[in-house]
Amino acid sequence: MAMLDDNETKDATSSIGTGSSDHRVIEDRAMEKRVWRKIDMYVVPIVAMFYLLSFLDRTNVANARVAGLQTDLKMTNKEYSIALTVTYVPYIVAELPSNLMLKAVGPNLMLPTMLTLWGVVTTLQGVVKTYSGLLACRFFLGLLEGGVFPGLVLYLSYFYPRYKMNLRVSMFFSAASLSGAFSGILAFGIINMNGIGNRPGWAWIFILEGLFTVLFGASSYFTLPRSVDKAWFFTSEEKSYVNAKLLEDNTQKDEEMFTWKEVIEATKLPQVWFLAMTFFLDGVVLYSLAYFSPSIIQGLGFTAARAQLMSVPPFAVGFVVAMISAWISDRYQCRGIVVIVSSIFCVIGFAMFLGSKSHHVQYGSLFFSIPGTYTTAPTLSAWSSNNAAPQTRRATAIAIGFIMTNSGGILATWLLGSLSPAPEYTSATITLLVFSAVMAVFGGINLFYLWNQNKKKAEIRKTLTREHEASGLGDRSAWFIYNL
């Protein structure tokens, strides 16, 4: 994982994006650079690998389909869509309880256990002989993976102040675009193992990628720290500094224990629901492209093997664009603007695919739509995490967002192929174009709402001292400044 640029660090007394003016940390530039770089070195790469494997093991079925899975198991397009849908039902159900359990169980235990077990299930997909066996594997894969993305976002909030979150979330979410690139390269190589052990090439995609997940999951029990205080790579002085920075940012002012009151409070936040709608729409776009890009490219006249390779460049560009956008988002505190612009990228891409009959132009459209949606998703994740507190409220807000994302994933599994026939996918493309435009609209609505709330809070601070403000307000406190 690349190190961060020095100008990403901030003056330790900066109030930009922080939630409180009562807990200023004495500036120490050397310490400032050292602590964040240590977390970037020791935590973010592990988190990124978690998500890369999660996305790879969930979406490699798209590569297996092109390599002959659907034919060998005698599946119709409808049955293939059902197999994808089966993944998302338990996935959605698991997200909220998993996030609420994360702190109690400990992320250093819960996340590696989930990773190791879903690696076992991924591997078993390579030995299935029947459609019903595939359905069983997809169900348990969804159940075990459900809490991963919201759990990783919540986990990073234990280590980073809010104004540093988007770049880090994008650093691990960009693993999803990398997984799209890697899956094409890996599948291209692995399908040449066709016949080894009397197994088809598509089976080896699941077996080899699943076994690697198991090995990495087992190793992460020893490498993933539970919290700042348990981080083996920090000195006691560095632990105190990071905890003080989190307190300054208001991210550590959490309730002592889980309360259902905070779960309910999260559901009352307008920003949660503005973003929930955006999460849903982006989920449809994101998973449509994740699951069907190889099939879309094959429909442009490429062979199955060539389609695997041709899926790599758009996802590689998506990785670069997501990282640049995340740096801009953190540096200039402009989450909403990034969401709007990246949504417009999606609009441009789908308009190109819909409006042209040229296969070159249609392939080129993926260089807009894929970077667009793979930039929108991590930005939404950071934006949601930034603007809810205390911890249970934040965990619930994050989980709601990902429940909506994966609800969009269910629609995506039916939109291309089953409801909109290949290779034109006309009705699906129109739907995705409209959804992308509406994403930009909801991003703008949320941006205006938060700006207006910050304006009202500024007026309250003129007439009220912190000591006289009611306790337990969380993000509704006049001293909690919403990230825009």
XYZ file of C-alpha atoms in Angstrom:
484
model
C 0.000 0.000 0.000
C 1.477 3.359 -1.022
C 2.479 5.806 1.658
C 0.611 9.085 1.940
C 1.981 12.410 0.812
C 3.383 14.627 3.559
C 1.048 17.497 2.721
C -1.845 15.228 3.647
C -0.965 15.768 7.287
C -2.637 18.661 9.045
C -1.764 21.161 11.692
C -2.638 19.384 14.914
C -4.611 22.376 16.083
C -6.688 22.655 12.929
C -10.427 22.884 13.445
C -11.314 21.797 9.930
C -13.591 18.789 10.073
C -13.267 18.432 13.831
C -16.127 18.214 16.206
C -14.963 19.990 19.317
C -13.081 23.109 20.268
C -12.478 21.990 23.854
C -9.856 19.297 23.344
C -7.008 20.874 21.387
C -3.879 18.801 21.027
C -0.511 20.523 21.280
C 1.054 20.606 17.835
C 3.818 18.050 17.226
C 4.524 17.728 13.514
C 6.985 14.847 13.885
C 4.511 12.880 15.981
C 1.674 13.788 13.608
C 3.458 12.299 10.620
C 4.748 9.280 12.500
C 1.494 8.000 14.009
C -0.620 8.213 10.859
C 2.108 6.625 8.783
C 2.330 3.739 11.222
C -1.400 3.070 10.923
C -1.144 3.457 7.152
C 1.628 0.850 7.143
C 0.315 -1.682 9.645
C -3.505 -1.442 9.482
C -4.665 -0.125 6.099
C -2.897 -2.782 3.959
C -4.513 -5.578 6.000
C -7.926 -3.912 5.768
C -7.442 -3.405 2.019
C -6.587 -7.076 1.546
C -9.683 -8.047 3.549
C -11.898 -6.098 1.188
C -10.048 -7.170 -1.955
C -10.613 -10.821 -1.006
C -14.221 -10.118 -0.009
C -15.018 -8.531 -3.350
C -12.960 -11.035 -5.324
C -14.594 -14.062 -3.689
C -18.065 -12.591 -4.151
C -17.718 -11.484 -7.776
C -15.374 -14.115 -9.245
C -18.553 -15.973 -10.171
C -18.743 -13.507 -13.104
C -15.396 -14.786 -14.419
C -16.414 -18.388 -13.715
C -19.606 -17.826 -15.702
C -17.683 -16.711 -18.775
C -15.312 -19.691 -18.256
C -18.190 -22.207 -18.439
C -19.851 -22.376 -15.002
C -23.324 -21.602 -16.318
C -23.035 -24.140 -19.131
C -21.611 -26.951 -16.983
C -24.255 -26.574 -14.281
C -26.955 -26.188 -16.948
C -28.195 -22.866 -15.568
C -30.520 -20.486 -17.360
C -29.978 -16.723 -17.091
C -32.780 -16.648 -14.541
C -31.129 -19.334 -12.414
C -27.807 -17.477 -12.572
C -29.556 -14.343 -11.286
C -31.163 -16.371 -8.488
C -27.718 -17.662 -7.468
C -26.475 -14.068 -7.178
C -29.596 -12.958 -5.311
C -29.225 -15.765 -2.773
C -25.889 -14.215 -1.782
C -27.438 -10.871 -0.912
C -30.345 -11.911 1.297
C -28.202 -13.202 4.224
C -25.591 -10.541 3.380
C -28.109 -7.774 4.115
C -29.493 -9.495 7.202
C -26.001 -9.881 8.707
C -24.825 -6.280 8.271
C -26.408 -4.463 11.213
C -26.002 -7.144 13.927
C -22.438 -7.745 12.754
C -21.562 -4.061 13.087
C -23.171 -3.828 16.520
C -21.224 -6.900 17.686
C -17.871 -5.719 16.371
C -16.750 -3.768 19.431
C -17.989 -6.361 21.932
C -16.360 -9.358 20.250
C -13.315 -7.451 19.072
C -12.469 -6.701 15.431
C -9.175 -8.595 15.824
C -11.198 -11.792 16.369
C -14.418 -11.232 14.470
C -13.031 -9.998 11.151
C -10.370 -12.743 10.714
C -12.931 -15.430 11.634
C -15.347 -14.166 8.996
C -12.560 -14.012 6.411
C -11.295 -17.518 7.088
C -14.750 -19.099 7.008
C -15.858 -17.437 3.797
C -12.573 -18.572 2.233
C -13.613 -22.147 3.029
C -17.009 -21.559 1.390
C -15.388 -19.979 -1.691
C -13.168 -23.033 -2.066
C -16.175 -25.360 -1.812
C -17.766 -23.602 -4.806
C -15.035 -25.241 -6.858
C -16.223 -28.761 -5.996
C -19.974 -28.308 -6.510
C -21.564 -30.541 -9.125
C -25.129 -29.232 -9.029
C -27.008 -25.950 -9.126
C -28.422 -26.564 -5.629
C -24.876 -26.987 -4.300
C -23.921 -23.631 -5.790
C -26.969 -21.994 -4.169
C -25.972 -23.358 -0.740
C -22.434 -21.987 -1.133
C -23.684 -18.569 -2.257
C -25.994 -18.364 0.775
C -23.240 -19.006 3.302
C -20.832 -16.760 1.421
C -23.292 -13.876 1.826
C -23.901 -14.670 5.494
C -20.190 -14.621 6.338
C -19.282 -11.602 4.203
C -22.230 -9.419 5.213
C -20.523 -7.490 7.987
C -17.173 -6.988 6.273
C -17.426 -3.611 4.521
C -19.428 -1.776 7.229
C -17.220 -3.455 9.839
C -14.026 -2.267 8.147
C -15.322 1.318 7.880
C -16.264 1.265 11.573
C -12.913 -0.314 12.450
C -10.946 2.442 10.695
C -12.929 5.054 12.630
C -11.305 3.625 15.780
C -7.931 4.813 14.441
C -8.469 7.920 12.301
C -10.083 11.345 12.841
C -12.938 12.117 10.475
C -10.961 14.440 8.193
C -8.537 11.604 7.420
C -11.152 8.914 6.785
C -12.044 9.218 3.103
C -8.543 8.612 1.793
C -8.182 5.557 4.022
C -11.611 4.176 3.175
C -10.775 4.684 -0.490
C -7.418 2.991 0.007
C -9.179 -0.178 1.070
C -12.246 0.192 -1.138
C -9.987 0.717 -4.127
C -9.129 -2.919 -3.530
C -12.551 -3.619 -5.051
C -11.507 -2.042 -8.352
C -8.178 -3.853 -8.088
C -10.067 -7.104 -7.517
C -11.942 -6.405 -10.739
C -8.615 -6.040 -12.524
C -6.955 -8.991 -10.771
C -9.916 -11.297 -11.259
C -9.666 -10.868 -15.010
C -5.921 -11.549 -15.036
C -6.206 -14.487 -12.614
C -9.134 -16.003 -14.453
C -7.262 -15.734 -17.755
C -4.408 -17.760 -16.267
C -6.400 -20.154 -14.113
C -8.801 -21.334 -16.826
C -5.757 -22.863 -18.535
C -5.818 -25.411 -15.677
C -8.929 -26.855 -17.277
C -8.869 -30.664 -16.872
C -6.298 -30.798 -14.066
C -7.668 -33.086 -11.340
C -10.614 -33.757 -13.657
C -11.953 -30.312 -12.823
C -12.988 -27.564 -15.237
C -11.080 -24.283 -15.372
C -13.865 -22.330 -13.655
C -13.659 -24.653 -10.612
C -9.975 -23.794 -10.141
C -10.881 -20.089 -10.027
C -12.870 -20.763 -6.845
C -10.452 -23.289 -5.353
C -7.229 -21.298 -5.696
C -8.707 -17.920 -4.748
C -10.573 -19.475 -1.811
C -7.480 -21.204 -0.434
C -5.532 -17.951 -0.479
C -8.350 -16.298 1.479
C -8.195 -19.027 4.138
C -4.439 -18.593 4.549
C -4.644 -14.807 4.778
C -7.554 -14.992 7.224
C -5.598 -17.292 9.530
C -2.547 -14.991 9.455
C -4.617 -11.902 10.283
C -5.382 -13.199 13.790
C -1.788 -12.246 14.550
C -1.518 -8.987 12.596
C -4.804 -7.071 13.094
C -4.779 -4.871 16.242
C -7.976 -4.579 18.287
C -7.656 -0.838 18.980
C -5.202 2.039 19.365
C -4.433 0.953 22.927
C -3.699 -2.623 21.786
C -1.630 -1.642 18.728
C 1.760 -3.346 19.100
C 3.468 -0.849 16.790
C 2.716 2.228 18.968
C 4.702 3.510 21.926
C 2.708 4.634 24.963
C 3.298 8.243 23.936
C 1.996 7.595 20.432
C -1.111 5.854 21.795
C -1.856 8.873 23.968
C -1.419 11.225 21.035
C -3.748 9.297 18.707
C -6.398 8.963 21.430
C -6.148 12.705 22.081
C -6.602 13.434 18.365
C -9.660 11.189 18.244
C -11.084 12.938 21.292
C -10.396 16.318 19.707
C -12.313 15.185 16.642
C -15.207 13.948 18.803
C -14.906 10.390 17.490
C -13.966 8.977 20.883
C -16.816 10.568 22.834
C -18.785 7.372 22.760
C -21.278 5.832 25.103
C -19.801 3.366 27.541
C -21.919 0.492 26.274
C -24.349 -0.466 23.541
C -27.816 1.098 23.782
C -30.840 0.546 21.568
C -31.619 4.240 22.034
C -28.656 5.127 19.830
C -29.743 2.628 17.173
C -33.123 4.383 17.048
C -31.478 7.825 17.062
C -29.514 6.882 13.949
C -32.750 6.159 12.091
C -33.936 9.712 12.861
C -31.030 11.434 11.118
C -32.058 12.963 7.765
C -28.508 12.649 6.415
C -28.638 8.890 6.981
C -31.658 8.572 4.683
C -30.434 11.005 2.029
C -27.298 8.895 1.795
C -29.274 5.643 2.092
C -31.023 6.478 -1.169
C -27.685 7.282 -2.779
C -26.189 4.047 -1.424
C -29.053 2.056 -2.971
C -28.686 3.669 -6.386
C -24.915 3.289 -6.360
C -25.300 -0.333 -5.254
C -27.302 -1.066 -8.396
C -24.664 0.583 -10.592
C -21.667 -0.870 -8.740
C -22.791 -4.502 -8.696
C -24.179 -4.388 -12.225
C -20.696 -3.555 -13.443
C -18.923 -5.856 -10.969
C -20.977 -8.920 -11.916
C -21.537 -8.324 -15.610
C -18.514 -6.465 -16.992
C -16.913 -9.666 -18.384
C -20.239 -10.631 -20.002
C -20.743 -7.097 -21.365
C -17.260 -7.129 -22.888
C -17.758 -10.621 -24.327
C -20.953 -9.292 -25.941
C -18.861 -6.718 -27.791
C -17.373 -9.524 -29.872
C -14.440 -10.733 -27.769
C -13.689 -14.365 -26.956
C -14.194 -15.574 -23.375
C -10.457 -15.498 -22.632
C -9.989 -12.086 -24.274
C -12.976 -10.688 -22.357
C -11.258 -11.625 -19.076
C -8.210 -9.541 -20.036
C -10.208 -6.653 -21.516
C -12.027 -6.219 -18.184
C -8.737 -5.240 -16.517
C -8.034 -1.681 -17.852
C -11.339 -0.005 -16.790
C -10.944 -1.314 -13.231
C -7.297 -0.245 -13.129
C -8.324 3.274 -14.155
C -11.071 3.094 -11.518
C -8.417 2.462 -8.867
C -6.361 5.505 -9.898
C -9.369 7.828 -10.150
C -10.731 6.677 -6.761
C -7.406 7.373 -5.040
C -7.005 10.824 -6.582
C -10.603 11.713 -5.723
C -10.151 10.504 -2.139
C -7.077 12.701 -1.697
C -9.032 15.694 -3.014
C -12.004 14.838 -0.778
C -9.863 14.714 2.376
C -7.609 17.626 1.441
C -10.446 20.027 0.631
C -13.225 18.491 2.747
C -15.553 18.167 -0.244
C -17.232 14.754 0.041
C -20.473 15.994 -1.540
C -18.800 17.523 -4.581
C -16.876 14.301 -5.236
C -20.098 12.262 -5.014
C -21.829 14.579 -7.503
C -18.945 14.625 -9.997
C -18.350 10.859 -9.848
C -22.079 10.267 -10.386
C -21.893 12.467 -13.493
C -19.024 10.266 -14.724
C -21.436 7.335 -14.538
C -24.056 9.301 -16.474
C -21.516 10.017 -19.234
C -20.469 6.363 -19.419
C -23.969 4.949 -19.695
C -24.979 7.650 -22.210
C -22.032 6.614 -24.384
C -22.948 2.922 -24.187
C -26.595 3.660 -24.960
C -26.048 6.214 -27.710
C -23.410 4.460 -29.797
C -23.412 1.254 -31.817
C -19.623 1.238 -32.068
C -18.087 -1.492 -29.941
C -15.001 0.674 -29.411
C -17.100 3.510 -27.995
C -19.138 1.104 -25.879
C -15.964 -0.407 -24.444
C -14.615 3.112 -23.874
C -17.772 3.968 -21.911
C -16.600 1.593 -19.165
C -13.699 3.975 -18.494
C -16.291 6.499 -17.259
C -18.913 4.333 -15.557
C -16.538 2.012 -13.653
C -14.276 4.775 -12.232
C -17.417 6.785 -11.483
C -19.130 4.176 -9.338
C -15.891 2.952 -7.730
C -15.228 6.538 -6.627
C -18.754 7.207 -5.403
C -18.935 4.162 -3.105
C -15.962 4.883 -0.787
C -16.800 8.574 -0.667
C -20.340 7.773 0.471
C -18.916 5.378 3.069
C -16.619 7.993 4.572
C -19.331 10.665 4.414
C -21.773 8.440 6.300
C -19.200 7.509 8.939
C -18.110 11.126 9.402
C -21.521 12.527 10.248
C -22.931 10.253 12.949
C -21.850 9.942 16.607
C -21.503 8.358 19.156
C -20.259 4.914 18.195
C -23.476 2.873 18.197
C -25.232 5.604 16.217
C -22.321 5.673 13.763
C -22.259 1.866 13.471
C -25.986 1.858 12.734
C -25.706 4.648 10.154
C -22.916 2.775 8.370
C -24.887 -0.482 8.436
C -28.023 1.192 7.035
C -25.965 2.519 4.159
C -24.605 -0.893 3.290
C -27.952 -2.606 3.718
C -29.208 -0.217 1.044
C -26.135 -0.801 -1.138
C -26.649 -4.535 -1.114
C -30.385 -4.164 -1.640
C -29.318 -2.395 -4.818
C -27.104 -5.399 -5.475
C -30.178 -7.643 -5.567
C -31.730 -5.501 -8.308
C -28.403 -5.538 -10.156
C -28.362 -9.338 -10.274
C -31.609 -9.287 -12.269
C -31.196 -6.111 -14.285
C -28.647 -7.344 -16.818
C -29.323 -10.564 -18.673
C -32.599 -11.596 -17.051
C -34.633 -8.374 -17.335
C -32.549 -6.764 -20.085
C -31.205 -9.139 -22.720
C -27.609 -9.189 -23.952
C -25.721 -7.818 -25.726
C -27.423 -4.401 -25.949
C -28.806 -4.314 -22.373
C -30.886 -1.329 -23.486
C -33.415 -1.086 -20.655
C -30.706 -1.832 -18.075
C -28.469 0.920 -19.469
C -31.332 3.436 -19.365
C -32.082 2.431 -15.775
C -28.433 2.789 -14.725
C -28.170 6.171 -16.472
C -31.245 7.493 -14.633
C -30.048 6.059 -11.312
C -26.665 7.753 -11.775
C -28.335 11.110 -12.362
C -30.528 10.692 -9.278
C -27.403 9.792 -7.260
C -26.006 13.225 -8.090
C -29.284 14.847 -7.032
C -29.365 13.123 -3.621
C -25.693 13.943 -3.123
C -26.565 17.600 -3.673
C -29.548 17.419 -1.293
C -27.402 15.924 1.477
C -24.668 18.495 0.898
C -27.144 21.372 1.209
C -28.753 19.877 4.319
C -25.443 19.451 6.149
C -24.261 22.922 5.131
C -27.490 24.389 6.475
C -27.152 22.435 9.750
C -23.583 23.694 10.223
C -24.816 27.230 9.684
C -27.460 26.761 12.405
C -24.902 25.238 14.781
C -22.606 28.218 14.284
C -25.409 30.531 15.414
C -26.040 28.371 18.507
C -22.354 28.510 19.483
C -22.559 32.290 19.582
C -25.102 32.217 22.409
C -24.323 28.967 24.253
C -21.259 27.589 26.003
C -20.288 23.943 25.749
C -20.790 23.464 29.482
C -24.442 24.535 29.220
C -25.297 22.258 26.303
C -27.272 19.107 27.089
C -25.218 15.914 27.193
C -25.664 12.903 24.933
C -26.424 14.873 21.755
C -23.722 13.161 19.722
C -23.606 14.552 16.209
C -26.488 16.915 17.032
C -24.194 18.882 19.341
C -23.529 22.437 18.185
C -19.829 21.597 18.546
C -20.024 18.660 16.138
C -19.274 20.111 12.713
C -20.646 18.043 9.853
C -18.255 17.099 7.055
C -19.452 18.452 3.748
